[in-house]
Coordinates of C-alpha atoms and ligand atoms in Angstrom, one line a residue:
X1 CA 6.1 29.5 -25.9
X2 CA 8.8 27.2 -24.5
X3 CA 9.5 23.9 -26.3
X4 CA 10.9 20.8 -24.7
X5 CA 11.1 17.1 -25.7
X6 CA 9.8 15.8 -22.4
X7 CA 7.6 17.2 -19.7
X8 CA 7.1 15.2 -16.5
X9 CA 4.2 16.3 -14.2
X10 CA 4.8 15.4 -10.6
X11 CA 8.0 14.9 -8.6
X12 CA 6.9 11.9 -6.7
X13 CA 8.4 8.4 -6.8
X14 CA 7.0 7.7 -10.3
X15 CA 7.9 11.1 -11.8
X16 CA 11.4 11.1 -10.3
X17 CA 12.0 7.6 -11.6
X18 CA 11.1 8.8 -15.1
X19 CA 13.1 12.0 -14.8
X20 CA 16.2 10.0 -13.7
X21 CA 16.2 8.0 -16.9
X22 CA 15.6 11.0 -19.2
X23 CA 18.3 13.1 -17.4
X24 CA 20.9 10.5 -18.3
X25 CA 20.1 11.0 -22.0
X26 CA 19.2 14.7 -22.4
X27 CA 18.8 18.1 -20.8
X28 CA 15.8 18.8 -23.0
X29 CA 13.1 18.2 -20.3
X30 CA 11.1 20.0 -17.7
X31 CA 9.9 18.5 -14.4
X32 CA 6.8 20.4 -13.0
X33 CA 5.7 19.8 -9.4
X34 CA 2.9 21.4 -7.5
X35 CA 3.0 21.3 -3.7
X36 CA 5.8 20.3 -1.4
X37 CA 8.8 18.3 -2.6
X38 CA 10.1 15.0 -1.1
X39 CA 7.4 12.5 -2.4
X40 CA 4.2 11.3 -0.7
X41 CA 6.0 8.2 0.4
X42 CA 8.7 10.0 2.4
X43 CA 6.7 13.0 3.4
X44 CA 3.2 11.8 4.5
X45 CA 3.0 8.1 3.5
X46 CA 5.1 5.0 3.9
X47 CA 7.9 6.4 6.0
X48 CA 6.3 8.6 8.7
X49 CA 3.6 6.0 9.2
X50 CA 6.1 3.2 9.7
X51 CA 8.1 5.4 12.2
X52 CA 4.9 6.0 14.2
X53 CA 4.0 2.2 14.1
X54 CA 7.5 1.3 15.3
X55 CA 7.2 3.4 18.5
X56 CA 3.6 2.1 19.0
X57 CA 4.6 -1.5 18.7
X58 CA 7.6 -1.2 20.9
X59 CA 5.5 0.3 23.7
X60 CA 2.8 -2.3 23.2
X61 CA 5.4 -5.1 23.9
X62 CA 5.4 -4.1 27.6
X63 CA 2.1 -5.9 27.9
X64 CA 3.8 -9.2 27.0
X65 CA 6.9 -8.9 29.2
X66 CA 5.4 -10.7 32.2
X67 CA 4.9 -13.8 30.0
X68 CA 8.6 -13.8 29.3
X69 CA 9.6 -13.4 33.0
X70 CA 10.4 -9.7 32.6
X71 CA 8.8 -7.7 35.4
X72 CA 7.9 -4.0 35.7
X73 CA 6.7 -3.4 32.1
X74 CA 3.5 -1.9 33.3
X75 CA 5.5 1.0 34.7
X76 CA 6.7 2.1 31.3
X77 CA 5.3 5.3 29.9
X78 CA 4.9 6.7 26.4
X79 CA 6.0 10.3 25.6
X80 CA 3.8 10.8 22.6
X81 CA 5.3 14.3 21.9
X82 CA 8.7 12.7 21.7
X83 CA 7.3 10.0 19.4
X84 CA 5.9 12.6 17.0
X85 CA 9.1 14.6 17.0
X86 CA 11.0 11.4 16.0
X87 CA 8.4 10.7 13.3
X88 CA 9.1 14.2 11.9
X89 CA 12.8 14.0 12.3
X90 CA 12.9 10.7 10.3
X91 CA 10.5 12.2 7.8
X92 CA 12.8 15.2 7.2
X93 CA 15.8 12.9 6.9
X94 CA 14.0 10.8 4.2
X95 CA 12.5 13.8 2.3
X96 CA 15.9 15.6 2.3
X97 CA 17.5 12.4 1.0
X98 CA 15.0 12.3 -1.9
X99 CA 15.5 16.0 -2.7
X100 CA 19.3 15.9 -2.5
X101 CA 19.4 13.0 -5.0
X102 CA 16.8 14.4 -7.4
X103 CA 15.3 17.9 -7.6
X104 CA 18.1 19.8 -5.7
X105 CA 20.4 19.3 -8.7
X106 CA 18.0 20.7 -11.3
X107 CA 18.4 24.1 -13.0
X108 CA 15.6 26.6 -13.0
X109 CA 15.0 25.7 -16.6
X110 CA 14.6 22.0 -15.7
X111 CA 12.3 22.4 -12.7
X112 CA 9.2 24.4 -12.2
X113 CA 7.4 24.8 -8.9
X114 CA 3.7 24.9 -9.8
X115 CA 0.5 23.0 -10.8
X116 CA 0.4 22.2 -14.5
X117 CA -2.7 21.8 -16.6
X118 CA -3.3 21.0 -20.3
X119 CA -4.5 23.8 -22.6
X120 CA -4.2 21.8 -25.9
X121 CA -2.6 18.6 -27.2
X122 CA 1.1 18.7 -26.2
X123 CA 0.6 22.1 -24.5
X124 CA 0.7 22.8 -20.8
X125 CA 0.3 25.9 -18.7
X126 CA 2.0 26.4 -15.4
X127 CA 2.3 29.7 -13.5
X128 CA 1.1 31.5 -16.6
X129 CA 3.9 30.0 -18.8
X130 CA 3.0 27.9 -21.8
X131 CA 5.1 24.9 -22.5
X132 CA 5.0 22.7 -25.7
X133 CA 6.2 19.2 -24.9
X134 CA 6.6 16.4 -27.5
X135 CA 6.0 13.7 -24.9
X136 CA 4.4 14.1 -21.5
X137 CA 4.5 11.8 -18.5
X138 CA 1.7 12.4 -16.0
X139 CA 2.7 11.3 -12.5
X140 CA 0.7 13.6 -10.3
X141 CA -0.2 11.1 -7.6
X142 CA -3.3 11.0 -5.4
X143 CA -4.8 12.8 -2.4
X144 CA -7.0 11.7 0.6
X145 CA -10.7 11.5 -0.1
X146 CA -12.6 13.9 2.2
X147 CA -16.4 14.3 1.8
X148 CA -17.2 18.0 1.3
X149 CA -19.6 18.3 4.2
X150 CA -16.9 17.0 6.6
X151 CA -14.8 20.2 6.0
X152 CA -17.0 22.0 8.7
X153 CA -15.0 20.0 11.3
X154 CA -12.0 22.2 10.6
X155 CA -8.9 21.2 12.7
X156 CA -10.9 18.2 14.1
X157 CA -10.7 16.5 10.7
X158 CA -7.4 14.8 10.0
X159 CA -6.1 12.8 7.1
X160 CA -2.7 11.2 6.6
X161 CA -1.6 14.6 5.3
X162 CA -2.0 16.2 8.7
X163 CA -1.7 13.4 11.3
X164 CA 2.1 13.4 11.4
X165 CA 2.2 17.1 12.0
X166 CA 0.4 16.8 15.4
X167 CA 2.6 17.9 18.3
X168 CA 0.2 16.2 20.7
X169 CA -2.2 13.3 20.0
X170 CA -5.9 13.7 20.6
X171 CA -7.4 11.8 23.6
X172 CA -10.2 10.2 21.5
X173 CA -10.2 9.7 17.8
X174 CA -12.6 8.0 15.3
X175 CA -10.8 6.3 12.5
X176 CA -13.3 6.3 9.6
X177 CA -12.4 3.8 6.9
X178 CA -10.5 0.7 7.9
X179 CA -8.6 -0.1 4.7
X180 CA -4.8 -0.3 5.0
X181 CA -4.2 3.3 6.2
X182 CA -7.0 3.2 8.7
X183 CA -5.9 -0.1 10.2
X184 CA -2.2 0.8 10.3
X185 CA -2.7 4.2 11.8
X186 CA -5.7 3.2 14.0
X187 CA -3.7 0.4 15.7
X188 CA -0.6 2.7 16.1
X189 CA -2.7 5.5 17.7
X190 CA -4.4 3.0 20.0
X191 CA -1.0 1.6 21.1
X192 CA 0.3 5.1 21.7
X193 CA -2.5 5.6 24.2
X194 CA -5.2 7.3 22.1
X195 CA -8.8 6.0 22.6
X196 CA -9.6 4.8 19.1
X197 CA -12.9 3.8 17.6
X198 CA -12.9 2.3 14.2
X199 CA -15.6 2.6 11.5
X200 CA -15.8 0.8 8.2
X201 CA -18.8 0.6 5.8
X202 CA -17.8 -2.8 4.5
X203 CA -17.9 -6.0 6.5
X204 CA -14.1 -6.4 6.0
X205 CA -11.0 -4.6 7.1
X206 CA -7.4 -4.0 5.8
X207 CA -8.3 -4.7 2.2
X208 CA -8.7 -8.5 2.9
X209 CA -11.0 -10.5 0.7
X210 CA -10.7 -14.1 1.9
X211 CA -13.6 -14.7 4.4
X212 CA -11.5 -16.7 6.9
X213 CA -8.8 -14.0 6.9
X214 CA -11.4 -11.2 7.3
X215 CA -12.9 -13.0 10.3
X216 CA -9.5 -13.5 11.9
X217 CA -8.5 -9.9 11.3
X218 CA -11.6 -8.5 12.9
X219 CA -11.1 -10.8 15.9
X220 CA -7.5 -9.8 16.4
X221 CA -7.7 -6.0 15.6
X222 CA -10.7 -5.7 17.8
X223 CA -8.4 -6.4 20.7
X224 CA -6.7 -3.0 20.0
X225 CA -9.8 -0.9 19.5
X226 CA -13.6 -1.4 18.9
X227 CA -14.5 -1.9 15.3
X228 CA -17.9 -0.9 13.9
X229 CA -18.6 -2.5 10.5
X230 CA -21.2 -2.5 7.8
X231 CA -22.5 1.1 7.7
X232 CA -21.0 4.4 6.4
X233 CA -20.2 6.7 9.3
X234 CA -22.0 10.1 9.5
X235 CA -20.3 12.9 11.3
X236 CA -21.7 15.9 13.2
X237 CA -19.7 18.9 14.4
X238 CA -20.4 19.6 18.1
X239 CA -19.0 22.4 20.4
X240 CA -16.8 19.9 22.2
X241 CA -15.8 17.5 19.5
X242 CA -17.4 15.3 16.8
X243 CA -20.4 13.0 17.0
X244 CA -20.0 9.9 14.9
X245 CA -23.3 8.3 14.0
X246 CA -23.5 4.7 12.7
X247 CA -26.8 2.7 12.6
X248 CA -28.5 3.7 15.9
X249 CA -25.3 4.4 17.8
X250 CA -23.6 7.8 18.7
X251 CA -20.0 8.1 19.6
X252 CA -18.3 11.3 20.8
X253 CA -14.7 11.9 19.9
X254 CA -12.2 14.8 19.8
X255 CA -11.0 14.3 16.3
X256 CA -11.6 12.1 13.2
X257 CA -9.0 10.5 10.9
X258 CA -10.6 10.2 7.5
X259 CA -9.0 7.2 5.8
X260 CA -11.6 6.6 3.2
X261 CA -9.3 6.0 0.3
X262 CA -7.3 8.2 -2.1
X263 CA -8.4 10.1 -5.3
X264 CA -6.2 10.4 -8.3
X265 CA -4.9 14.0 -9.0
X266 CA -6.2 14.1 -12.5
X267 CA -9.4 16.2 -12.1
X268 CA -7.6 19.5 -12.2
X269 CA -5.3 18.7 -15.2
X270 CA -7.9 19.5 -17.8
X271 CA -6.7 16.4 -19.6
X272 CA -9.7 16.5 -22.0
X273 CA -8.0 19.4 -23.7
X274 CA -5.6 16.8 -25.2
X275 CA -8.5 15.2 -27.0
X276 CA -8.5 12.0 -24.9
X277 CA -11.9 10.5 -24.0
X278 CA -12.7 10.2 -20.3
X279 CA -14.7 7.5 -18.7
X280 CA -17.5 8.1 -16.1
X281 CA -14.9 8.4 -13.3
X282 CA -13.1 11.1 -15.3
X283 CA -10.2 8.8 -16.1
X284 CA -8.6 8.4 -19.5
X285 CA -8.1 4.9 -21.1
X286 CA -4.6 3.7 -20.7
X287 CA -2.7 0.5 -21.2
X288 CA -1.3 -1.1 -18.1
X289 CA 1.6 -2.7 -20.1
X290 CA 2.7 0.5 -21.9
X291 CA 1.3 3.2 -19.5
X292 CA 0.2 5.0 -22.7
X293 CA -3.0 6.9 -23.0
X294 CA -4.8 5.9 -26.1
X295 CA -2.3 6.2 -29.0
X296 CA -1.0 9.6 -27.9
X297 CA 2.5 10.8 -26.7
X298 CA 1.0 10.8 -23.2
X299 CA 1.9 8.4 -20.4
X300 CA 0.3 8.0 -17.0
X301 CA 2.2 6.4 -14.1
X302 CA 1.8 5.9 -10.3
X303 CA -1.1 6.7 -8.0
X304 CA -2.7 9.1 -10.6
X305 CA -3.9 6.2 -12.7
X306 CA -5.5 4.4 -9.7
X307 CA -4.3 1.0 -10.9
X308 CA -2.0 -0.2 -8.1
X309 CA -1.4 2.7 -5.7
X310 CA 1.7 1.5 -3.9
X311 CA 5.2 2.6 -4.1
X312 CA 7.1 -0.2 -5.9
X313 CA 4.4 -0.1 -8.6
X314 CA 4.7 3.7 -8.9
X315 CA 8.4 3.2 -9.6
X316 CA 7.9 0.3 -12.0
X317 CA 5.2 2.2 -13.9
X318 CA 7.6 5.2 -14.1
X319 CA 10.1 3.0 -15.8
X320 CA 7.6 1.6 -18.3
X321 CA 6.3 5.1 -19.0
X322 CA 9.7 6.7 -19.5
X323 CA 11.0 3.8 -21.6
X324 CA 8.0 4.1 -24.0
X325 CA 8.1 7.9 -24.0
X326 CA 11.7 7.8 -25.0
X327 CA 11.0 5.3 -27.8
X328 CA 7.6 6.8 -28.9
X329 CA 6.0 6.0 -31.4
X330 CA 7.7 2.6 -31.0
X331 CA 5.8 1.7 -27.8
X332 CA 6.4 -1.7 -26.2
X333 CA 4.2 -3.8 -23.9
X334 CA 6.0 -4.7 -20.7
X335 CA 5.0 -7.4 -18.2
X336 CA 3.6 -6.4 -14.8
X337 CA 5.0 -7.7 -11.5
X338 CA 3.1 -10.3 -9.5
X339 CA 0.7 -8.3 -7.2
X340 CA 2.2 -7.8 -3.7
X341 CA 0.7 -5.9 -0.9
X342 CA 1.6 -5.5 2.8
X343 CA -0.1 -3.8 5.7
X344 CA 2.4 -3.0 8.6
X345 CA -0.1 -3.9 11.3
X346 CA 0.5 -6.4 14.1
X347 CA 0.1 -9.1 13.1
X348 CA 1.0 -8.1 9.6
X349 CA -1.2 -8.5 6.6
X350 CA 0.1 -9.8 3.2
X351 CA -1.5 -10.2 -0.2
X352 CA 0.2 -11.8 -3.2
X353 CA -0.8 -13.0 -6.6
X354 CA -4.4 -13.3 -7.5
X355 CA -7.0 -11.7 -5.2
X356 CA -9.6 -14.1 -3.7
X357 CA -12.4 -12.0 -5.4
X358 CA -11.0 -12.8 -8.9
X359 CA -10.5 -16.6 -8.4
X360 CA -12.4 -19.1 -10.5
X361 CA -13.4 -21.1 -7.4
X362 CA -14.3 -24.2 -9.5
X363 CA -10.8 -24.6 -10.7
X364 CA -8.9 -23.2 -7.6
X365 CA -8.0 -25.0 -4.4
X366 CA -8.3 -22.7 -1.5
X367 CA -6.9 -23.7 1.9
X368 CA -6.3 -22.0 5.2
X369 CA -3.8 -22.8 7.9
X370 CA -4.3 -21.3 11.4
X371 CA -1.2 -20.4 13.4
X372 CA -2.8 -21.0 16.9
X373 CA -0.7 -23.7 18.6
X374 CA 0.5 -24.8 15.2
X375 CA 3.9 -23.3 14.8
X376 CA 6.7 -23.8 17.3
X377 CA 8.5 -20.5 16.6
X378 CA 5.3 -18.5 16.9
X379 CA 4.5 -20.2 20.2
X380 CA 7.9 -19.4 21.6
X381 CA 7.4 -15.7 20.5
X382 CA 3.9 -15.8 22.1
X383 CA 2.6 -14.7 18.7
X384 CA 0.9 -17.8 17.5
X385 CA -2.1 -16.1 16.0
X386 CA -3.2 -15.5 12.5
X387 CA -4.0 -17.5 9.3
X388 CA -2.4 -18.2 6.0
X389 CA -4.7 -18.6 3.0
X390 CA -3.3 -20.1 -0.2
X391 CA -4.8 -20.4 -3.6
X392 CA -3.6 -23.0 -6.2
X393 CA -4.7 -23.8 -9.7
X394 CA -6.3 -27.3 -9.8
X395 CA -5.0 -28.0 -13.3
X396 CA -1.5 -26.7 -13.2
X397 CA -1.1 -27.2 -9.5
X398 CA 0.7 -23.9 -9.3
X399 CA 0.4 -21.5 -6.5
X400 CA -1.5 -18.5 -7.8
X401 CA -2.0 -16.3 -4.8
X402 CA -3.0 -15.9 -1.2
X403 CA -3.5 -13.7 1.8
X404 CA -2.0 -13.9 5.2
X405 CA -2.3 -12.4 8.7
X406 CA 0.6 -13.4 10.8
X407 CA 3.8 -12.1 12.5
X408 CA 6.5 -11.1 10.0
X409 CA 4.0 -11.3 7.1
X410 CA 6.0 -8.7 5.3
X411 CA 8.8 -11.2 4.7
X412 CA 6.8 -14.3 4.1
X413 CA 4.5 -12.5 1.6
X414 CA 7.6 -11.7 -0.5
X415 CA 8.7 -15.3 -0.6
X416 CA 5.3 -16.4 -1.8
X417 CA 5.0 -13.6 -4.4
X418 CA 8.4 -14.6 -5.8
X419 CA 7.2 -18.2 -6.0
X420 CA 4.1 -17.1 -7.9
X421 CA 6.2 -15.0 -10.2
X422 CA 8.4 -18.0 -10.9
X423 CA 5.3 -20.1 -11.6
X424 CA 6.2 -22.7 -9.0
X425 CA 4.0 -25.7 -8.4
X426 CA 3.0 -26.7 -4.9
X427 CA 5.4 -29.7 -5.2
X428 CA 8.2 -27.4 -6.3
X429 CA 7.6 -25.4 -3.1
X430 CA 7.4 -28.5 -0.9
X431 CA 10.9 -29.4 -2.2
X432 CA 12.4 -26.1 -1.0
X433 CA 14.5 -26.1 2.2
X434 CA 12.7 -25.1 5.3
X435 CA 14.7 -24.5 8.5
X436 CA 13.5 -25.3 12.0
X437 CA 12.2 -23.7 14.1
X438 CA 11.0 -20.7 11.9
X439 CA 7.8 -19.0 10.9
X440 CA 8.4 -20.3 7.4
X441 CA 7.3 -23.7 8.7
X442 CA 3.8 -22.3 9.0
X443 CA 4.0 -21.6 5.2
X444 CA 5.3 -25.2 4.8
X445 CA 2.3 -26.6 6.8
X446 CA -0.1 -24.6 4.6
X447 CA 1.7 -25.9 1.5
X448 CA 1.3 -29.5 2.7
X449 CA -2.4 -28.9 3.2
X450 CA -2.6 -27.8 -0.4
X451 CA -0.4 -30.7 -1.5
X452 CA -2.7 -33.2 0.0
X453 CA -5.7 -31.6 -1.7
X454 CA -4.1 -31.3 -5.2
X455 CA -2.2 -34.6 -5.5
X456 CA -3.6 -38.1 -5.1
X457 CA -2.3 -40.4 -2.3
X458 CA -0.3 -42.4 -4.9
X459 CA 1.3 -39.2 -6.3
X460 CA 2.3 -38.2 -2.8
X461 CA 4.5 -41.3 -2.2
X462 CA 7.7 -40.6 -0.3
X463 CA 9.7 -40.5 -3.5
X464 CA 7.6 -37.7 -4.9
X465 CA 9.3 -35.3 -2.6
X466 CA 12.8 -36.4 -3.6
X467 CA 14.5 -35.5 -6.9
X468 CA 16.6 -38.1 -8.6
X469 CA 20.1 -37.0 -9.9
X470 CA 20.2 -37.7 -13.6
Ligands
FAD501 C1 -0.3 7.1 4.9 C2 0.2 6.3 3.7 C3 1.0 5.2 3.9 C4 1.5 4.5 2.8 N1 2.3 3.4 3.0 C5 2.8 2.7 2.0 C6 3.6 1.6 2.2 O1 3.9 1.3 3.4 N2 4.0 0.9 1.1 C7 3.7 1.3 -0.1 O2 4.1 0.6 -1.1 N3 2.9 2.4 -0.4 C8 2.5 3.1 0.7 N4 1.7 4.2 0.4 C9 1.4 4.6 -1.0 C10 2.6 5.3 -1.6 O3 3.0 6.4 -0.8 C11 2.2 5.8 -3.0 O4 1.7 4.8 -3.8 C12 3.3 6.5 -3.8 O5 3.9 7.5 -3.0 C13 2.8 7.2 -5.1 O6 3.8 7.8 -5.7 P1 3.5 8.7 -7.0 O7 4.8 9.1 -7.6 O8 2.4 8.1 -7.8 O9 2.8 10.0 -6.4 P2 3.4 11.2 -5.4 O10 4.6 10.8 -4.6 O11 2.2 11.6 -4.6 O12 3.8 12.4 -6.3 C14 2.9 13.1 -7.1 C15 3.4 14.6 -7.1 O13 2.7 15.3 -8.1 C16 2.4 16.6 -7.5 N5 1.2 17.1 -8.3 C17 -0.1 17.0 -8.1 N6 -0.8 17.6 -9.0 C18 0.1 18.2 -9.8 C19 0.0 19.0 -11.0 N7 -1.2 19.4 -11.5 N8 1.1 19.5 -11.6 C20 2.3 19.2 -11.1 N9 2.5 18.4 -10.0 C21 1.4 17.9 -9.4 C22 2.1 16.3 -6.1 O14 2.1 17.4 -5.3 C23 3.2 15.3 -5.8 O15 4.4 16.0 -5.4 C24 1.2 5.0 1.5 C25 0.4 6.1 1.3 C26 -0.1 6.8 2.4 C27 -0.9 8.0 2.2
NAD502 N1 1.3 -0.6 3.7 C1 1.0 -0.2 2.5 O1 1.4 -0.7 1.5 C2 0.1 1.0 2.4 C3 -0.2 1.7 3.6 C4 -1.1 2.8 3.5 C5 -1.6 3.1 2.3 N2 -1.3 2.4 1.2 C6 -2.0 2.8 -0.1 O2 -2.8 3.9 0.0 C7 -4.1 3.6 -0.6 C8 -5.2 4.3 0.2 O3 -5.4 3.7 1.5 P1 -6.7 3.8 2.3 O4 -6.6 2.8 3.4 O5 -7.1 5.2 2.5 O6 -7.8 3.3 1.2 P2 -8.6 2.0 1.0 O7 -9.4 2.2 -0.3 O8 -7.7 0.8 1.1 O9 -9.6 1.9 2.2 C9 -10.6 2.9 2.5 C10 -11.7 2.2 3.3 O10 -12.6 3.2 3.7 C11 -13.9 2.7 3.6 N3 -14.9 3.8 3.6 C12 -15.1 4.7 2.6 N4 -16.0 5.5 2.9 C13 -16.4 5.2 4.2 C14 -17.4 5.8 5.1 N5 -18.1 6.9 4.8 N6 -17.5 5.2 6.3 C15 -16.8 4.1 6.6 N7 -15.9 3.5 5.8 C16 -15.7 4.1 4.6 C17 -13.9 1.8 2.4 O11 -14.9 0.8 2.4 C18 -12.5 1.2 2.4 O12 -12.4 0.0 3.1 C19 -4.2 2.0 -0.6 O13 -4.9 1.6 -1.7 C20 -2.8 1.6 -0.6 O14 -2.4 1.3 -1.9 C21 -0.5 1.4 1.2

């Protein structure tokens, strides 16, 4: 049996972050990864999806050119084979970049290509070899959810693991599940010329929770493709394609993109062999501030723990996990970042701070500001659509969170997440400089709406917005 100080399971963003820190201190570690290298983000996630979206949105702009006095846009054509080649070229560039800076430099002692599983506390088995590790970081990521019966669809069933491999796009596709992946890829496919039909079992899309934002999102994204809400889709394999059944309706398509969510890669680890207790979902109890499982020398980071399955959180959790693994048993609690989420749709979706679902509505002021005809810059861009929803605590008058659907939401959401992280009050934010004419002025307008609700008329006198030099 081989003995090491550290074992890291999974060479994704989280595992590689952890490995990078350990490697600076010692050679006494092993990184075990099952499946292709290069990380989910670079290989089949963030990066190829954004490459596809970029082509799709550029082509879509042709429909707006007349408005700006540019003629002939309707004659432009999309070469979807070229688009997909570019997606894969960029994907290869990003995955090669990851490999060169991480796994390529490891010795055969330090890296094992294989799926690990536990056989006892501190003991792993991979490719028949048994490894005893003093401390173990589990960073095995997640995989797309695909209902068993849907496997009969064979090649007609796609997930984000396969879609970027397509040389040619299907003519008609059903996108089942309109969370972030479904909405981003559904809109991109539609803009690349595929006939898309969207199906979502909830009455909401894109992970939005604020009623006014959900309503606006459904209105705007329905312009790209029809959206069927409120019922889980049933699929039937036919000779010529796939029949999607919802409610009383039938829709025939050539292929299905299953974007029903992702499942943590924990079920095949036999983690119960370490003596940890699993909950009904098969998940161990872990602390989100230490990433430790129970009081064991086991740490769980990234998508595999199902807590915040996005890239910057996978990296952050990798840092917390490795820091505590290195100092075990002296485990420290670390703060978590303000929640921040972005969907790269058009218009973009942004979430920051507290989720609407978790608000104490009695003690929270919730406002919305619609962009239509209300922001000079957005009007000039012919993109004055969307809504900003902000949440502030009535007692502290601090901004605590919000959701937005608007052009360039990816940038504005960052600003507001940073303001929440800095615990800024609505008045602090009103006092910040706002240039003209910019989209940030829409945020300023939304803040003024909150300001007028949270502060009395006397408190809002002109001097309130000025700061005296002491
Ligand atoms: C289509 C799509 C788009 C996305 N877009 C964004 C985005 O724009 N922004 C964003 O922040 N996030 C995005 N995400 C999410 C982001 O990609 C993930 O949160 C992140 O990659 C998770 O990193 P990780 O290290 O937890 O897991 P991964 O990168 O998945 O790494 C886990 C590794 O562990 C390996 N493994 C599995 N089982 C075992 C085992 N038993 N033994 C050893 N190794 C094992 C896996 O093969 C894999 O290599 C997107 C995801 C998808 C699918
Ligand atoms: N831009 C980004 O940051 C980005 C982009 C893509 C993915 N991601 C990450 O990947 C994760 C997974 O994304 P996702 O969109 O697959 O998951 P998700 O959980 O966000 O959405 C899945 C959706 O599918 C619906 N659904 C499930 N079963 C259904 C059925 N039978 N019929 C109809 N609808 C059904 C669910 O109600 C849900 O809305 C996200 O949580 C996110 O963290 C992030």
